[in-house]
Short mmCIF file of C-alpha atoms and ligand atoms in Angstrom, two decimals:
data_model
loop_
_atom_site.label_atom_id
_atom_site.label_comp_id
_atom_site.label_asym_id
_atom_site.label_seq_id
_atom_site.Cartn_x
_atom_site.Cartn_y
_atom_site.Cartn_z
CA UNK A 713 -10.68 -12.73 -4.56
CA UNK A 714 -9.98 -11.11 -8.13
CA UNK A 715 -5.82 -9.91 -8.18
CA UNK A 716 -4.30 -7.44 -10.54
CA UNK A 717 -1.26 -8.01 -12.33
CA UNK A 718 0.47 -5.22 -14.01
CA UNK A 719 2.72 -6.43 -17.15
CA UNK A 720 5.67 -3.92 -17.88
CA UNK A 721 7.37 -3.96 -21.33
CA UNK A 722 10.58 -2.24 -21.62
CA UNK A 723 10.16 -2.37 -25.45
CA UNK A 724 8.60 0.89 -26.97
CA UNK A 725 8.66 -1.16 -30.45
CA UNK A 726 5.61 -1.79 -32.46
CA UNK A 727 6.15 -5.11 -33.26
CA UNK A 728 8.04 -5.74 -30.03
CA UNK A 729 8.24 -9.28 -29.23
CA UNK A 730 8.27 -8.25 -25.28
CA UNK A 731 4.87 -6.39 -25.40
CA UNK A 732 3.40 -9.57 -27.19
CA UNK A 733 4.13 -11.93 -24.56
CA UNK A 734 2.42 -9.38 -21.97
CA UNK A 735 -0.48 -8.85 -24.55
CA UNK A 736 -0.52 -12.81 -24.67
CA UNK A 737 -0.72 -13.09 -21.18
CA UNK A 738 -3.67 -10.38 -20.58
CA UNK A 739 -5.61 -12.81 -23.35
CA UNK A 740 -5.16 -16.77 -21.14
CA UNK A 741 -4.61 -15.23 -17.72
CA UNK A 742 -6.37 -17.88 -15.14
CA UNK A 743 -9.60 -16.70 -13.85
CA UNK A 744 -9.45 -14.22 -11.33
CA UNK A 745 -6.54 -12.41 -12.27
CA UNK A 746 -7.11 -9.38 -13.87
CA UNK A 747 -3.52 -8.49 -15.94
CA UNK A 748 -3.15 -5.04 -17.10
CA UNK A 749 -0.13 -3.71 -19.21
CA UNK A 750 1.03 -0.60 -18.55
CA UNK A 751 1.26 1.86 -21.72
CA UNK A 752 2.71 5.01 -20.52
CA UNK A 753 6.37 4.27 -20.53
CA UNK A 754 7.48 6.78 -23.77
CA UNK A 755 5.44 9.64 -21.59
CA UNK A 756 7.33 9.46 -18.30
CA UNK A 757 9.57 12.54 -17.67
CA UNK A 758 13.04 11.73 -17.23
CA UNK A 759 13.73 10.71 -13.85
CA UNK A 760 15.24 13.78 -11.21
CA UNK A 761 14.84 13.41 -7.49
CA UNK A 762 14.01 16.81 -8.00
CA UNK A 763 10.87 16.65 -9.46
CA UNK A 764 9.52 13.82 -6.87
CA UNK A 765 7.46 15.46 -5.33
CA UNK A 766 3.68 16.94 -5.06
CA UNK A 767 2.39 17.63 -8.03
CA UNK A 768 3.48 15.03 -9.54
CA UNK A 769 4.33 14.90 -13.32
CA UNK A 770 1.33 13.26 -14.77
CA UNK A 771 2.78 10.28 -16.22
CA UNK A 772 4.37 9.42 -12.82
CA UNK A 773 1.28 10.04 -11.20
CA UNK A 774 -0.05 7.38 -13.34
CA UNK A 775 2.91 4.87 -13.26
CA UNK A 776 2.38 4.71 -9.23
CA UNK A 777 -1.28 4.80 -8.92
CA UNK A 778 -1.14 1.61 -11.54
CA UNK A 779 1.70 0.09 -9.47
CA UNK A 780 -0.32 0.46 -6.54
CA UNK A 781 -3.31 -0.99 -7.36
CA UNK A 782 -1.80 -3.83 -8.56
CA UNK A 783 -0.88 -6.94 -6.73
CA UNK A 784 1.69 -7.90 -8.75
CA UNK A 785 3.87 -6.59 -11.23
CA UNK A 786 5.56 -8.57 -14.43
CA UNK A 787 8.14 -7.22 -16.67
CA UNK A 788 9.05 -8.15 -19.80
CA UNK A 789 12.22 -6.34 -21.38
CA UNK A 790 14.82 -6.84 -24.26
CA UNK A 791 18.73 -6.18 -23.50
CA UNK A 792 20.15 -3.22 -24.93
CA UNK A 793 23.71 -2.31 -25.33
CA UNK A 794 24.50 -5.34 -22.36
CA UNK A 795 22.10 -4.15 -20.27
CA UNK A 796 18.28 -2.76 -19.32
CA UNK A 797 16.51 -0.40 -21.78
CA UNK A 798 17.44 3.34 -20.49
CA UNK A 799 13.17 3.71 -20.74
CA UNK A 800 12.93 0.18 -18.06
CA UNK A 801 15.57 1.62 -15.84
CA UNK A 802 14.31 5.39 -15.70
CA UNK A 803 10.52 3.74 -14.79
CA UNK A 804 11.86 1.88 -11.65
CA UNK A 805 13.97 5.12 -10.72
CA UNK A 806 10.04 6.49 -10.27
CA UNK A 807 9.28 4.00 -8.40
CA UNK A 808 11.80 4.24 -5.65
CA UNK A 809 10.75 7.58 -4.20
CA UNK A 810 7.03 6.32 -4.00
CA UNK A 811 6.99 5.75 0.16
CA UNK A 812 3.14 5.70 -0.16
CA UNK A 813 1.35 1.92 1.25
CA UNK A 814 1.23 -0.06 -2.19
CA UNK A 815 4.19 1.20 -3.63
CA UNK A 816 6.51 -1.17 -5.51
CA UNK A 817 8.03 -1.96 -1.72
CA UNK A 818 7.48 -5.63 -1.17
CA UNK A 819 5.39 -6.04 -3.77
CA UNK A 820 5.58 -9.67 -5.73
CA UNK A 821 7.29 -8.99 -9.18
CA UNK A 822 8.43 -11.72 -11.44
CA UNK A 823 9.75 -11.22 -15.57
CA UNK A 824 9.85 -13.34 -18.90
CA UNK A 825 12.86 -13.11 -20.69
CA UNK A 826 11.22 -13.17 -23.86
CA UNK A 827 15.20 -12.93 -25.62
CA UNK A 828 16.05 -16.28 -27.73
CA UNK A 829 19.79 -15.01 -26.99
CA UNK A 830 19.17 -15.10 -23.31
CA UNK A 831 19.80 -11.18 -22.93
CA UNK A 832 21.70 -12.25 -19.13
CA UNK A 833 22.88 -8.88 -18.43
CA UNK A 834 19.87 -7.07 -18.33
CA UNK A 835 17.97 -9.90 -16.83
CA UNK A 836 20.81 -9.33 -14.00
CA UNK A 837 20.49 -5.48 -14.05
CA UNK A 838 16.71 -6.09 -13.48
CA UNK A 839 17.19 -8.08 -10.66
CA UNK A 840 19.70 -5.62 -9.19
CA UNK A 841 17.74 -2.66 -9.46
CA UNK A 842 14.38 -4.75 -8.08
CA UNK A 843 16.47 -5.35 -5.40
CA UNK A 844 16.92 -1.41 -4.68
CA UNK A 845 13.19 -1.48 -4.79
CA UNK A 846 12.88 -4.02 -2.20
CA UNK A 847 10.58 -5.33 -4.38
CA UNK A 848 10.05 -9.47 -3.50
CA UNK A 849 11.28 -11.05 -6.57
CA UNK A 850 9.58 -14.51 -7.00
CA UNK A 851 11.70 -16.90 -8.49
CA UNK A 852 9.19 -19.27 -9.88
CA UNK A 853 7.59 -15.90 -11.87
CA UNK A 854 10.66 -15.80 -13.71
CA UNK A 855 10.92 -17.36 -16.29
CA UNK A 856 12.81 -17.50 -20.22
CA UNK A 857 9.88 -17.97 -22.66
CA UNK A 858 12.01 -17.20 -25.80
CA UNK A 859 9.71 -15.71 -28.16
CA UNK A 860 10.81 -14.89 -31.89
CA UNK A 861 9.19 -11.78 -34.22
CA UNK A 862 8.03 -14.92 -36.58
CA UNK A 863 5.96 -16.21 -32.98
CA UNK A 864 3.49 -13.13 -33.00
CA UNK A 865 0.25 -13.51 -35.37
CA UNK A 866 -1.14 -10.15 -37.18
CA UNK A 867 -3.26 -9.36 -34.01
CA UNK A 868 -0.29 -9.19 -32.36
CA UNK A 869 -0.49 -12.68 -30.11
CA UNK A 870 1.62 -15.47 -29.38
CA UNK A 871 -0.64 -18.61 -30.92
CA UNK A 872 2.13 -21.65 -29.98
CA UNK A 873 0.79 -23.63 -27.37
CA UNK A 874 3.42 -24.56 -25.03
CA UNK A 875 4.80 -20.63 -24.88
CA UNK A 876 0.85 -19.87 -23.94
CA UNK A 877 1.03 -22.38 -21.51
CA UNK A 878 4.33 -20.92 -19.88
CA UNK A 879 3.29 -17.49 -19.82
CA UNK A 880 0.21 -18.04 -18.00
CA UNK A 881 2.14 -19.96 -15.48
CA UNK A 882 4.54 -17.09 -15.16
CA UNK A 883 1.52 -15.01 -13.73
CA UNK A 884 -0.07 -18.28 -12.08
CA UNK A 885 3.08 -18.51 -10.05
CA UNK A 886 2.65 -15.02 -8.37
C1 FMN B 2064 20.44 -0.81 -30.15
C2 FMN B 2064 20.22 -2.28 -29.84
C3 FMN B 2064 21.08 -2.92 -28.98
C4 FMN B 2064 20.89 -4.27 -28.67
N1 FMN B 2064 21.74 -4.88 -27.80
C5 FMN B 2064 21.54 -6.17 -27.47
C6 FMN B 2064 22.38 -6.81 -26.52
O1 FMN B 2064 23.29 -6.24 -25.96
N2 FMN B 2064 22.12 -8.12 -26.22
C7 FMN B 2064 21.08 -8.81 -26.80
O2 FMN B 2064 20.89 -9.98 -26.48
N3 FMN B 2064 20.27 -8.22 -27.70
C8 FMN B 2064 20.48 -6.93 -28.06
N4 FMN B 2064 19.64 -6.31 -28.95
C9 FMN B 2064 18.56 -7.08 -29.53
C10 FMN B 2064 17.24 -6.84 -28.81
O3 FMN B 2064 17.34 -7.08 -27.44
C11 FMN B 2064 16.21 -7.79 -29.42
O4 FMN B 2064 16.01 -7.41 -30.76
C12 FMN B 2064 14.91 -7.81 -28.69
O5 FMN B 2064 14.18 -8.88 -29.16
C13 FMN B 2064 14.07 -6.60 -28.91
O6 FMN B 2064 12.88 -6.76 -28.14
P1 FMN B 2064 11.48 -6.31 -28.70
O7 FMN B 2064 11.12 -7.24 -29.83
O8 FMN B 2064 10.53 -6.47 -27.56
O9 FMN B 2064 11.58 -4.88 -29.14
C14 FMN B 2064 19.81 -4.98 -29.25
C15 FMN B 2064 18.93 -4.29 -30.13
C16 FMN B 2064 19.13 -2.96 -30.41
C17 FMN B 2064 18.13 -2.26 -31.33
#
């Protein structure tokens, strides 16, 4: 049976290191897994419990209905200021309200810590706030794949073997 995987950066950079390893992974996923990344992160509204309800702003319309029809998500996210990207943190505030079947609730998520520093705190915010979710973090999906700007090629993949090989066995593992 064919599985979706939807790959979250919480870098909005160009170049962004994070968004490479997801592209990378959407390019040697194993068969069968179909790994979409999620592009609409700059376009969500800033998160108010207010607005959570029907209709739904567009963008979080989209961020849920992607979440939903995927059967696993991946994040991939730089460290900011100690801790998660304000962007990262204000998508999974969207997803909390979502008490539709499919939501983020028990879904399988894992991350690649993409940071050659090791970025621990907002590895350790991430967790926390998937936690919140109740999303089921699998440990073996998590995994630190340092990646460095001087890793990703013009077309905007990672070509070193052995970080290939551990990305697709960060999605492999879900
Ligand atoms: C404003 C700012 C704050 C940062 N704070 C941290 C930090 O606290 N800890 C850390 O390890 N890296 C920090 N960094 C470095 C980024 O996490 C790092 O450049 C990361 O690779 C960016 O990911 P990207 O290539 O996907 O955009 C910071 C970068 C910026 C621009």
């Amino acid at each position: 049976m064919r599985r979706t995987v939807l790959l979250v950066s919480g870098s909005l950079r160009q170049m962004s290191t994070n968004t490479a390893a997801l592209r990378t992974i959407t390019e040697i996923a194993p068969d069968g897994l179909d790994c979409r990344i999620y592009d609409g992160l700059a376009r969500l509204p800033a998160f108010n419990p207010d607005d959570d309800r029907y209709p739904l702003h567009p963008e979080v319309r989209r961020l849920r209905d992607a979440i939903h029809e995927a059967d696993a998500i991946v994040f991939s996210t730089p460290e900011y200021a100690g801790a998660l990207p304000g962007s990262l943190k204000n998508l999974l505030d969207w997803t909390i309200g979502d008490e539709q079947a499919g939501s983020i609730y028990e879904k399988p998520v894992g991350w690649v810590n993409v940071s050659p520093r090791g970025a621990d705190g907002a590895h350790a915010e991430l967790r926390a706030v998937l936690g919140y979710t109740h999303a089921r973090v699998i440990d073996s999906s998590c995994a630190h794949i340092p990646v460095t700007s001087q890793m990703v090629g013009s077309d905007g993949l990672i070509e070193d073997d052995a970080t290939r090989t551990a990305l697709a066995g960060v999605v492999s593992a879900l």
